[in-house]
Short mmCIF file of C-alpha atoms in Angstrom, two decimals:
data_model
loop_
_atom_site.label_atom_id
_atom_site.label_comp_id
_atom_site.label_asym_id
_atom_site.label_seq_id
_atom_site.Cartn_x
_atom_site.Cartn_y
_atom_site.Cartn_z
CA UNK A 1 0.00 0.00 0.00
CA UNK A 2 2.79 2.40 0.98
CA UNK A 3 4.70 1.36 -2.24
CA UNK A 4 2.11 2.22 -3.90
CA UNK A 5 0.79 5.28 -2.46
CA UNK A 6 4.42 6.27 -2.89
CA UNK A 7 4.42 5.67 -7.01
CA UNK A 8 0.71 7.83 -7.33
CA UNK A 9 2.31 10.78 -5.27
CA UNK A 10 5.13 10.88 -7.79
CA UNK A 11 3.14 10.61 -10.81
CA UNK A 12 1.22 13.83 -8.97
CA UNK A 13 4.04 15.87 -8.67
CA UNK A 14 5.88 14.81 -12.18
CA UNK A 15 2.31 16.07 -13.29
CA UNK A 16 3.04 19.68 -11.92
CA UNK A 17 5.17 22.61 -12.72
CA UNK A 18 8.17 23.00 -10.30
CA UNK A 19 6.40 26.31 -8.62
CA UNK A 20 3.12 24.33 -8.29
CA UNK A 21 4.44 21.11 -5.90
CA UNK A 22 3.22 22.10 -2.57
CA UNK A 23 4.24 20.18 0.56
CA UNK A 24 1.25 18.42 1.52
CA UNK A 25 1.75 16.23 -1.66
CA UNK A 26 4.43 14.56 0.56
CA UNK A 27 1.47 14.01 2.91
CA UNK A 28 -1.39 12.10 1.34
CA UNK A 29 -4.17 11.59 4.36
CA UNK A 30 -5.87 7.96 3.90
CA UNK A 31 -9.65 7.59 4.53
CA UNK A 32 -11.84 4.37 5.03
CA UNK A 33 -14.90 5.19 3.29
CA UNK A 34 -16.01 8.02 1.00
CA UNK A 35 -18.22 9.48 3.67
CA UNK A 36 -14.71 10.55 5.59
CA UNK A 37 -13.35 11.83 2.28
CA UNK A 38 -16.16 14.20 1.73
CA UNK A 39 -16.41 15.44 5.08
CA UNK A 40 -12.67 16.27 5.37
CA UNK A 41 -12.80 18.03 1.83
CA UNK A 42 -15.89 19.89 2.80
CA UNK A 43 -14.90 21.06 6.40
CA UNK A 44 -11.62 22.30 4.35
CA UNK A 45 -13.81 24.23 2.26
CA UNK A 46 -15.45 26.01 5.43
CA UNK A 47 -18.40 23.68 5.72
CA UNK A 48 -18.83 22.26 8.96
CA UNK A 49 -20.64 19.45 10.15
CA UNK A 50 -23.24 21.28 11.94
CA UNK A 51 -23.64 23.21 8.54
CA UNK A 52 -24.20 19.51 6.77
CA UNK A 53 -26.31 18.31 9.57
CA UNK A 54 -29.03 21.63 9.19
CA UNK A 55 -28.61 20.67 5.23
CA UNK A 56 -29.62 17.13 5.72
CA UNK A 57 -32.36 18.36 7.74
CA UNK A 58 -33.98 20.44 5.12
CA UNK A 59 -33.38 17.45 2.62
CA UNK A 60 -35.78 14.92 4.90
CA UNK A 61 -38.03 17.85 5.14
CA UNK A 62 -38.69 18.31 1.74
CA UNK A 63 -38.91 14.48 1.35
CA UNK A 64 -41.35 14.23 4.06
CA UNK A 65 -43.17 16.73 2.45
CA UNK A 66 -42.86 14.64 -1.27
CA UNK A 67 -44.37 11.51 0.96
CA UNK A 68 -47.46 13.54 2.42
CA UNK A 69 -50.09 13.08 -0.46
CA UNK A 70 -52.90 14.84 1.86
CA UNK A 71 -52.58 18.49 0.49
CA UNK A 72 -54.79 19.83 3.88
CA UNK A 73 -51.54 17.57 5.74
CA UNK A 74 -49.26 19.00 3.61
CA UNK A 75 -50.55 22.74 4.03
CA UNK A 76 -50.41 21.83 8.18
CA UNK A 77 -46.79 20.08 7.65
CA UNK A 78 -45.14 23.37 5.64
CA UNK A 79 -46.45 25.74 8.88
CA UNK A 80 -44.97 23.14 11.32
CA UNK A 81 -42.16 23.83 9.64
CA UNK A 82 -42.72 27.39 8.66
CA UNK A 83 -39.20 28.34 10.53
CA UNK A 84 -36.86 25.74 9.11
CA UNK A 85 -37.63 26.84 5.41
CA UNK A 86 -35.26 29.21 4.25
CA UNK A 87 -33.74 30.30 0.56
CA UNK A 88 -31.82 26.98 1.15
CA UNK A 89 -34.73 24.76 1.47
CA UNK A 90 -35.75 26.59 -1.99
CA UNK A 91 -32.33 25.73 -3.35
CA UNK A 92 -32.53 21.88 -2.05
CA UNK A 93 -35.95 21.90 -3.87
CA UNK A 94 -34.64 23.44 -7.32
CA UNK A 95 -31.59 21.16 -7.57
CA UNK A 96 -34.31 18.24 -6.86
CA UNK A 97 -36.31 19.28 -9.24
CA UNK A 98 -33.44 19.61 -12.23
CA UNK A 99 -32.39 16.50 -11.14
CA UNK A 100 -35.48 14.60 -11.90
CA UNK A 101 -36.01 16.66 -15.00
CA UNK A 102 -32.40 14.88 -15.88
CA UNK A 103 -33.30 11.96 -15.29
CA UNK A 104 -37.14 11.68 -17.05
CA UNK A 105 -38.28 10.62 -13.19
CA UNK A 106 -41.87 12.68 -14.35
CA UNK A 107 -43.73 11.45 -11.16
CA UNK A 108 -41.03 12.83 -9.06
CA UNK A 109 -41.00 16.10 -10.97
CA UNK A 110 -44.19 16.78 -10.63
CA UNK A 111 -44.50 16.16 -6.92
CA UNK A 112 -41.65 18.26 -6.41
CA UNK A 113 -43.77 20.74 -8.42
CA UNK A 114 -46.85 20.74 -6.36
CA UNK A 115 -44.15 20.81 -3.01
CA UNK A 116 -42.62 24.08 -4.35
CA UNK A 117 -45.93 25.62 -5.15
CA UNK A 118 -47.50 24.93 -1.98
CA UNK A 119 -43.66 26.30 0.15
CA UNK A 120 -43.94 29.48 -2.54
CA UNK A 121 -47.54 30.48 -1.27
CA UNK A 122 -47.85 28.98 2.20
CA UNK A 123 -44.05 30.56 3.70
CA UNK A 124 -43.32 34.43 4.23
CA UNK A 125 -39.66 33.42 2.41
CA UNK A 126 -41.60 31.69 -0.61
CA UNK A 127 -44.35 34.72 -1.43
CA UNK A 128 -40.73 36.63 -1.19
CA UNK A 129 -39.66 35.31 -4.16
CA UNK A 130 -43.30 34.93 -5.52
CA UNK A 131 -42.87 38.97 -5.02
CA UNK A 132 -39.18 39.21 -6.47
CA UNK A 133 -40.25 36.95 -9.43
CA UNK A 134 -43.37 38.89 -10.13
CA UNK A 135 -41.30 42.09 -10.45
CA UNK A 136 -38.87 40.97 -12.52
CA UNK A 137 -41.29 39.16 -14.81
CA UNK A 138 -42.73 42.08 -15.00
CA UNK A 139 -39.85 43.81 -16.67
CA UNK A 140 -38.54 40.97 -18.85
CA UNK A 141 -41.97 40.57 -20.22
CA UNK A 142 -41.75 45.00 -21.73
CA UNK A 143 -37.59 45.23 -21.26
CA UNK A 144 -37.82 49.12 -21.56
CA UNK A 145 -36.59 51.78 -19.73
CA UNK A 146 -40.33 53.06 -18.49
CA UNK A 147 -40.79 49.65 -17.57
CA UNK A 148 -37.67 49.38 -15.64
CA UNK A 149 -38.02 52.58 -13.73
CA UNK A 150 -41.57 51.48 -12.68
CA UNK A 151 -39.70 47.77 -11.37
CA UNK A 152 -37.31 49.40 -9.63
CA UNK A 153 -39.45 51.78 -7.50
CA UNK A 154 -42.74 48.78 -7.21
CA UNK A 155 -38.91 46.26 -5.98
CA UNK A 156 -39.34 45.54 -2.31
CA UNK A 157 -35.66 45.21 -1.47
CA UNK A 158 -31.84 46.04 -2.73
CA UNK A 159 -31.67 42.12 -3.66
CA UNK A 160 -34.10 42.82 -6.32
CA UNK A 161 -33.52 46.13 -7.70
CA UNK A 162 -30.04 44.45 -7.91
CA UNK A 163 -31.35 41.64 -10.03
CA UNK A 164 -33.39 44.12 -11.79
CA UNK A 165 -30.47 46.29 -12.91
CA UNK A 166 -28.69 43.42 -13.88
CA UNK A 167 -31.13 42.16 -16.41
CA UNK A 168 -31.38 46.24 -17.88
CA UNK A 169 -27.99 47.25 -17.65
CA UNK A 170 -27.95 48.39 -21.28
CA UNK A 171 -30.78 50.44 -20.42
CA UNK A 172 -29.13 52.41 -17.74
CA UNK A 173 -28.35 55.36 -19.98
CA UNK A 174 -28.44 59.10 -20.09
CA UNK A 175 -32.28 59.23 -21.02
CA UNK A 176 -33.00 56.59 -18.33
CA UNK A 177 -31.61 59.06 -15.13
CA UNK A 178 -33.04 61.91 -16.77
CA UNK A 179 -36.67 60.26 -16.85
CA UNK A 180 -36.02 59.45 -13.27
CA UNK A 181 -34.97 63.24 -12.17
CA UNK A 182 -38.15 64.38 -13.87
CA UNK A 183 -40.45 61.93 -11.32
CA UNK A 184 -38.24 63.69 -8.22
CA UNK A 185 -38.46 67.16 -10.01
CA UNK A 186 -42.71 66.05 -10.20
CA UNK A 187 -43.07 64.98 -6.81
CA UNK A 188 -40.88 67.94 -5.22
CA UNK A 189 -43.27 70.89 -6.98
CA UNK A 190 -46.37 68.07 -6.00
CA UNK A 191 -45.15 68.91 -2.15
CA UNK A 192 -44.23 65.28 -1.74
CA UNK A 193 -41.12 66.02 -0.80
CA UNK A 194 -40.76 62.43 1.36
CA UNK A 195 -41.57 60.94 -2.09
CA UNK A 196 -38.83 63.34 -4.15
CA UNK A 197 -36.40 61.98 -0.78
CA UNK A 198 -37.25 58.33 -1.52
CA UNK A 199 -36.58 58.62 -5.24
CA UNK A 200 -33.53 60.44 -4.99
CA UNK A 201 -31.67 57.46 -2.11
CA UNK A 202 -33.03 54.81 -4.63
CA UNK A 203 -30.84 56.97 -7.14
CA UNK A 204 -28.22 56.77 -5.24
CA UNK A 205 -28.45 53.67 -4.90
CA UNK A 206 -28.98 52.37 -8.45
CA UNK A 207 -25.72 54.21 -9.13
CA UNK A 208 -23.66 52.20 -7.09
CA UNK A 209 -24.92 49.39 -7.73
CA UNK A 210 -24.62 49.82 -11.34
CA UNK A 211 -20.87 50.86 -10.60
CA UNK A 212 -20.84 47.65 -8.82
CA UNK A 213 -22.46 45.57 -11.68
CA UNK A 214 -19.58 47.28 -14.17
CA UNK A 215 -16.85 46.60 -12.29
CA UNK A 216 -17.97 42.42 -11.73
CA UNK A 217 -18.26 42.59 -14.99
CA UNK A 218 -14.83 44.20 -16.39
CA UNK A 219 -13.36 41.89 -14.10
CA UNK A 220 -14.83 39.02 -15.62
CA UNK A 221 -14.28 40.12 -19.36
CA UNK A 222 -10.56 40.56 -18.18
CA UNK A 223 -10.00 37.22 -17.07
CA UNK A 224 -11.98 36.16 -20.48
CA UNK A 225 -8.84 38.23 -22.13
CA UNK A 226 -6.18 36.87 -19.85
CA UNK A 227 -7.21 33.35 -20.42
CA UNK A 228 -7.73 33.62 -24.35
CA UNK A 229 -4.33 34.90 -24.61
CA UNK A 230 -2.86 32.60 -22.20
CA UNK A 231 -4.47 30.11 -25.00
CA UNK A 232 -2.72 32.07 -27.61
CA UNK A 233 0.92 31.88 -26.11
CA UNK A 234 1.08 28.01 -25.41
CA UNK A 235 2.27 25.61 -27.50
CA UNK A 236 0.16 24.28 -30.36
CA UNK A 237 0.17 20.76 -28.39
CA UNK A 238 -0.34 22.31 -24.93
CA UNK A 239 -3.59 23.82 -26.34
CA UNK A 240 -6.35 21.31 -25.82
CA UNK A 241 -4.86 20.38 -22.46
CA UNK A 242 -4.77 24.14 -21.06
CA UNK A 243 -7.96 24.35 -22.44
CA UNK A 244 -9.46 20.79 -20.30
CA UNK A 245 -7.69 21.94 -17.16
CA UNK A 246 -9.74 25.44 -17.38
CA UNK A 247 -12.94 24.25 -19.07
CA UNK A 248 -15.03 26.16 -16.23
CA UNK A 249 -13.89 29.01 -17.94
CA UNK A 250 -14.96 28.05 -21.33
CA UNK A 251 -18.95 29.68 -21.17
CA UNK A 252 -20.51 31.98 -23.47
CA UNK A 253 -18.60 35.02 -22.69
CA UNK A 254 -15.41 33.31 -23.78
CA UNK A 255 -16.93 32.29 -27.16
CA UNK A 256 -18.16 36.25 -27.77
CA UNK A 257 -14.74 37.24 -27.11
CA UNK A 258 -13.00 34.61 -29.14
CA UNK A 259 -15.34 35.36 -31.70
CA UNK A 260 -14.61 39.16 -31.81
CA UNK A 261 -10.90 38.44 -32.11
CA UNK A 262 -11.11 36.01 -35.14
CA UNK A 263 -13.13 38.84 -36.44
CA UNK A 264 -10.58 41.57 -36.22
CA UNK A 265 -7.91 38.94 -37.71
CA UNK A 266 -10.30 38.17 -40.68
CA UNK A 267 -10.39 42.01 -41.05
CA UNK A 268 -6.77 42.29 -40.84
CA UNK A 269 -5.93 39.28 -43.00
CA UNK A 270 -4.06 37.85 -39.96
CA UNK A 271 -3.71 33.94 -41.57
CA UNK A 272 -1.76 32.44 -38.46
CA UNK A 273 -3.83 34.34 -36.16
CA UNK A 274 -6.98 33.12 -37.73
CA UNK A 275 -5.66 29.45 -37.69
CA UNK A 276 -4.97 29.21 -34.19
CA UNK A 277 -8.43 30.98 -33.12
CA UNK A 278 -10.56 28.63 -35.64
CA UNK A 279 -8.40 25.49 -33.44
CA UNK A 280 -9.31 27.30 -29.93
CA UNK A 281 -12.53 27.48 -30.61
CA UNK A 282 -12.61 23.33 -32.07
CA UNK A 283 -11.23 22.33 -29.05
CA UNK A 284 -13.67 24.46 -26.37
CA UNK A 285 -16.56 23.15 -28.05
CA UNK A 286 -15.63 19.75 -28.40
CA UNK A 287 -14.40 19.39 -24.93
CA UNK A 288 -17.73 20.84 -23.90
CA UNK A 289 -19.18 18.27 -26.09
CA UNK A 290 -17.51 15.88 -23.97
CA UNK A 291 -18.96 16.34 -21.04
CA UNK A 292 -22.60 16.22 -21.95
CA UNK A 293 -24.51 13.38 -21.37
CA UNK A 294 -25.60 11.27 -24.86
CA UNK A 295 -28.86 12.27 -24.59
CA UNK A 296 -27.80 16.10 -24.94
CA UNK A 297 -25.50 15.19 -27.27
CA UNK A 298 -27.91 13.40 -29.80
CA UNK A 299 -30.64 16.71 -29.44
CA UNK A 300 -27.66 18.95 -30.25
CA UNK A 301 -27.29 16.74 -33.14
CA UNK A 302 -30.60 16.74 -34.17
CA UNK A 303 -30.93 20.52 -33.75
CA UNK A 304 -27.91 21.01 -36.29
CA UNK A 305 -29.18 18.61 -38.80
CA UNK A 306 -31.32 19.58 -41.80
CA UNK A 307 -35.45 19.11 -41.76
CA UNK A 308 -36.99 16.63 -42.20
CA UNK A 309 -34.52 14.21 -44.49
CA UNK A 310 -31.03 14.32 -41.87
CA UNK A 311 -33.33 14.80 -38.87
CA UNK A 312 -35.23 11.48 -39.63
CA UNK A 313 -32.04 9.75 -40.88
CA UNK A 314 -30.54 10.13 -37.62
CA UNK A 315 -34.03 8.83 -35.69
CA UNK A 316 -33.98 5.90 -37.41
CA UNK A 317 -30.24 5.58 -36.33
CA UNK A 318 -31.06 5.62 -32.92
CA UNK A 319 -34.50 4.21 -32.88
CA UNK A 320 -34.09 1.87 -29.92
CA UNK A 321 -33.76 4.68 -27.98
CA UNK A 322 -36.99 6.74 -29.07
CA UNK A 323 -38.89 4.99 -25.81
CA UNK A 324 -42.03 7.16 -24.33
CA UNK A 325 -39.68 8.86 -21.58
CA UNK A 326 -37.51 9.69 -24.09
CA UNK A 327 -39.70 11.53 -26.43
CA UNK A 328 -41.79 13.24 -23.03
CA UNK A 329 -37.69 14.85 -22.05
CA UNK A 330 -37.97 16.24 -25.25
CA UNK A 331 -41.34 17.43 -25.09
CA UNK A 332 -40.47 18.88 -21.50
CA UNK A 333 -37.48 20.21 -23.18
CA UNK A 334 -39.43 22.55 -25.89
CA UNK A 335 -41.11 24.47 -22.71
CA UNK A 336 -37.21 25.49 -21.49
CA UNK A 337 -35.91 26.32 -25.13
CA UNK A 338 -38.98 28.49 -25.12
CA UNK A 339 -38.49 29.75 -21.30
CA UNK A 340 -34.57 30.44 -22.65
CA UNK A 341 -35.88 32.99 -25.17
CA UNK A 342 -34.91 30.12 -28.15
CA UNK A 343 -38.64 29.80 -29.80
CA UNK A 344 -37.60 29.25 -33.04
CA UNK A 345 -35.38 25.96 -31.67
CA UNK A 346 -38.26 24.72 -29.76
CA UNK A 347 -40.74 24.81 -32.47
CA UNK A 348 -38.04 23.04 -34.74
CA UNK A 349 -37.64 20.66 -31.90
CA UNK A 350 -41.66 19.90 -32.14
CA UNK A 351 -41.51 18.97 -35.89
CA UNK A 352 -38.51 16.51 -34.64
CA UNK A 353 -40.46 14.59 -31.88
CA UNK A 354 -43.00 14.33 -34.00
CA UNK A 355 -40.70 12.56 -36.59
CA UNK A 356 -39.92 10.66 -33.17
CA UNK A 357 -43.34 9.23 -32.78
CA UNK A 358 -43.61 7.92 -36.14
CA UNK A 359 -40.55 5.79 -35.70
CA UNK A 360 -40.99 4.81 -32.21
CA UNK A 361 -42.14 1.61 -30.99
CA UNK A 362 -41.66 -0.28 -27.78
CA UNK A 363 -37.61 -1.24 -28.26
CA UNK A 364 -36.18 -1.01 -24.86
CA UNK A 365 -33.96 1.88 -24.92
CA UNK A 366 -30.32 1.38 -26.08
CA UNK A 367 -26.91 3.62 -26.21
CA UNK A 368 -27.44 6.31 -28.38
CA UNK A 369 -25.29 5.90 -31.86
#
């Protein structure tokens, strides 16, 4: 065991860059189980084990509430409870409900459903968010500046006007502030002066906190920058690897700039530049491809193929797989693209499952080709 514990620690540090070999290499702790594991890792991390005890309370709760099928019991249950439901208990519930999404457990989901429903309207932290969601539904429903001067001041809390001025950012311009100093100029000849006082802290306040907003995000388009050209300065054949060992990194905002600087090459005729951003960007998406699970990867696929002929081609491919879960994930699926702002993909997706019921039969579901 030694010997061999001795053999992995070397491979670890032959792994690493001279300035990266830390000490506690030399040190490997051995656990029993993977229950020890994760509890050392996490209590390095900051989270103790009264902090994972008061989590694993909240998880029975919300299964106890799953089991009760009485709703009056289940209305009775949530205000025993009214106290231990928090924005965590919300959280536990969300990452339940994604979960069983995943995994086409439809029962489940809708349970979990009804649960969340019932915590949303029955708890003073659930009509919170009812309250926070209804105001910012309210402005991505009319996304203009009236609109978002009207969230902001109906917004119970900071939290939300911070959420709010997140979403209309772009909006926050010259002709915005000035509409707002005419409502405190209004209200101050009205003789409402505490009203032209209320409007002018919330000013104040959406100020900083649009200061705030701009500097998170420099600071995030910066490291976007830092880690393209990092990309840019490696080795051809250190690419891909840089690239897996910082795929976290690799979202949309890395794309958008990647894409911007293969534009400016294009524009300048930059042929080596060009090369090495078209290879960047083959080996972030496949390496993002990688990590989806085949059923993602086959409705990318299917997305990306032509209607109806390569759509159906590739049905009939993997028709042992086209079982009635199957083709109710992707139904459930259309209702996000559509949630996501992505209409067009979702109708194209309807036209696809509907290919999908033509072809399906009662094959028990195999690995998708």
């Amino acid at each position: 065991l030694q010997r061999m514990i001795g053999q992995l620690t070397n491979s670890v540090l032959n792994s690493l860059q001279p300035e990266q070999r830390k000490a506690y290499l030399l040190q490997p702790q051995q656990f029993f189980n993977l229950k020890t594991l994760v509890e050392t890792i996490l209590n390095a991390d900051g989270v103790t084990p009264e902090m994972l005890k008061a989590e694993q309370a909240k998880v029975d709760l919300i299964q106890q509430l799953m089991d009760t099928s009485d709703d009056m019991a289940l209305t009775a249950l949530i205000k025993e409870n009214e106290a231990n439901i928090d924005l965590t208990a919300f959280q536990i519930v969300a990452s339940a409900l994604s979960a069983a999404s995943a995994d086409r457990q439809r029962a489940e989901y809708d349970r979990l459903l009804h649960v969340r429903d019932r915590l949303l309207e029955l708890t003073p932290i659930g009509q919170k968010i009812k309250q926070q969601q209804t105001v910012l539904d309210g402005f991505t429903a009319n996304p203009t500046r009236e609109t978002l001067l009207a969230q902001l001041q109906l917004a119970a809390d900071a939290e939300t006007r911070e959420a709010l001025l997140t979403l209309g950012r772009p909006l926050l311009d010259y002709p915005f502030f000035q509409a707002w100093t005419s409502q405190i100029d209004a209200a101050a000849k009205a003789g409402n002066q505490a009203e032209a006082d209320r409007l002018t802290a919330l000013r104040k306040e959406i100020l900083a906190t649009r200061d705030k907003i701009d500097a998170a995000s420099q600071a995030t388009v910066e490291a976007k920058v830092n880690f393209l050209r990092d990309l840019l300065m490696v080795p051809e054949k250190e690419v891909e690897k840089l690239i897996r060992d910082r795929l976290p990194e690799v979202d949309d905002l890395f794309f958008e700039i990647l894409t911007q600087n293969l534009t400016t090459a294009q524009q300048k005729n930059d042929q080596g530049a060009m090369q090495r951003l078209q290879m960047i960007g083959s080996l972030a998406t496949r390496a993002i491809q990688d990590l989806q699970p085949p059923e993602v990867r086959f409705v990318n696929a299917l997305l990306q193929s032509e209607y109806p002929n390569q759509t159906r081609e590739l049905l009939e491919r993997n028709k042992p797989a086209l079982v009635p879960e199957f083709i109710q994930w992707l139904q459930a699926l259309t209702g996000d693209l559509r949630q996501d702002g992505r209409a067009e993909a979702a109708d194209r997706l309807l036209k696809i499952i509907d290919q999908a019921k033509e072809l399906s039969g009662s094959n028990i579901p195999t690995a998708l080709a």
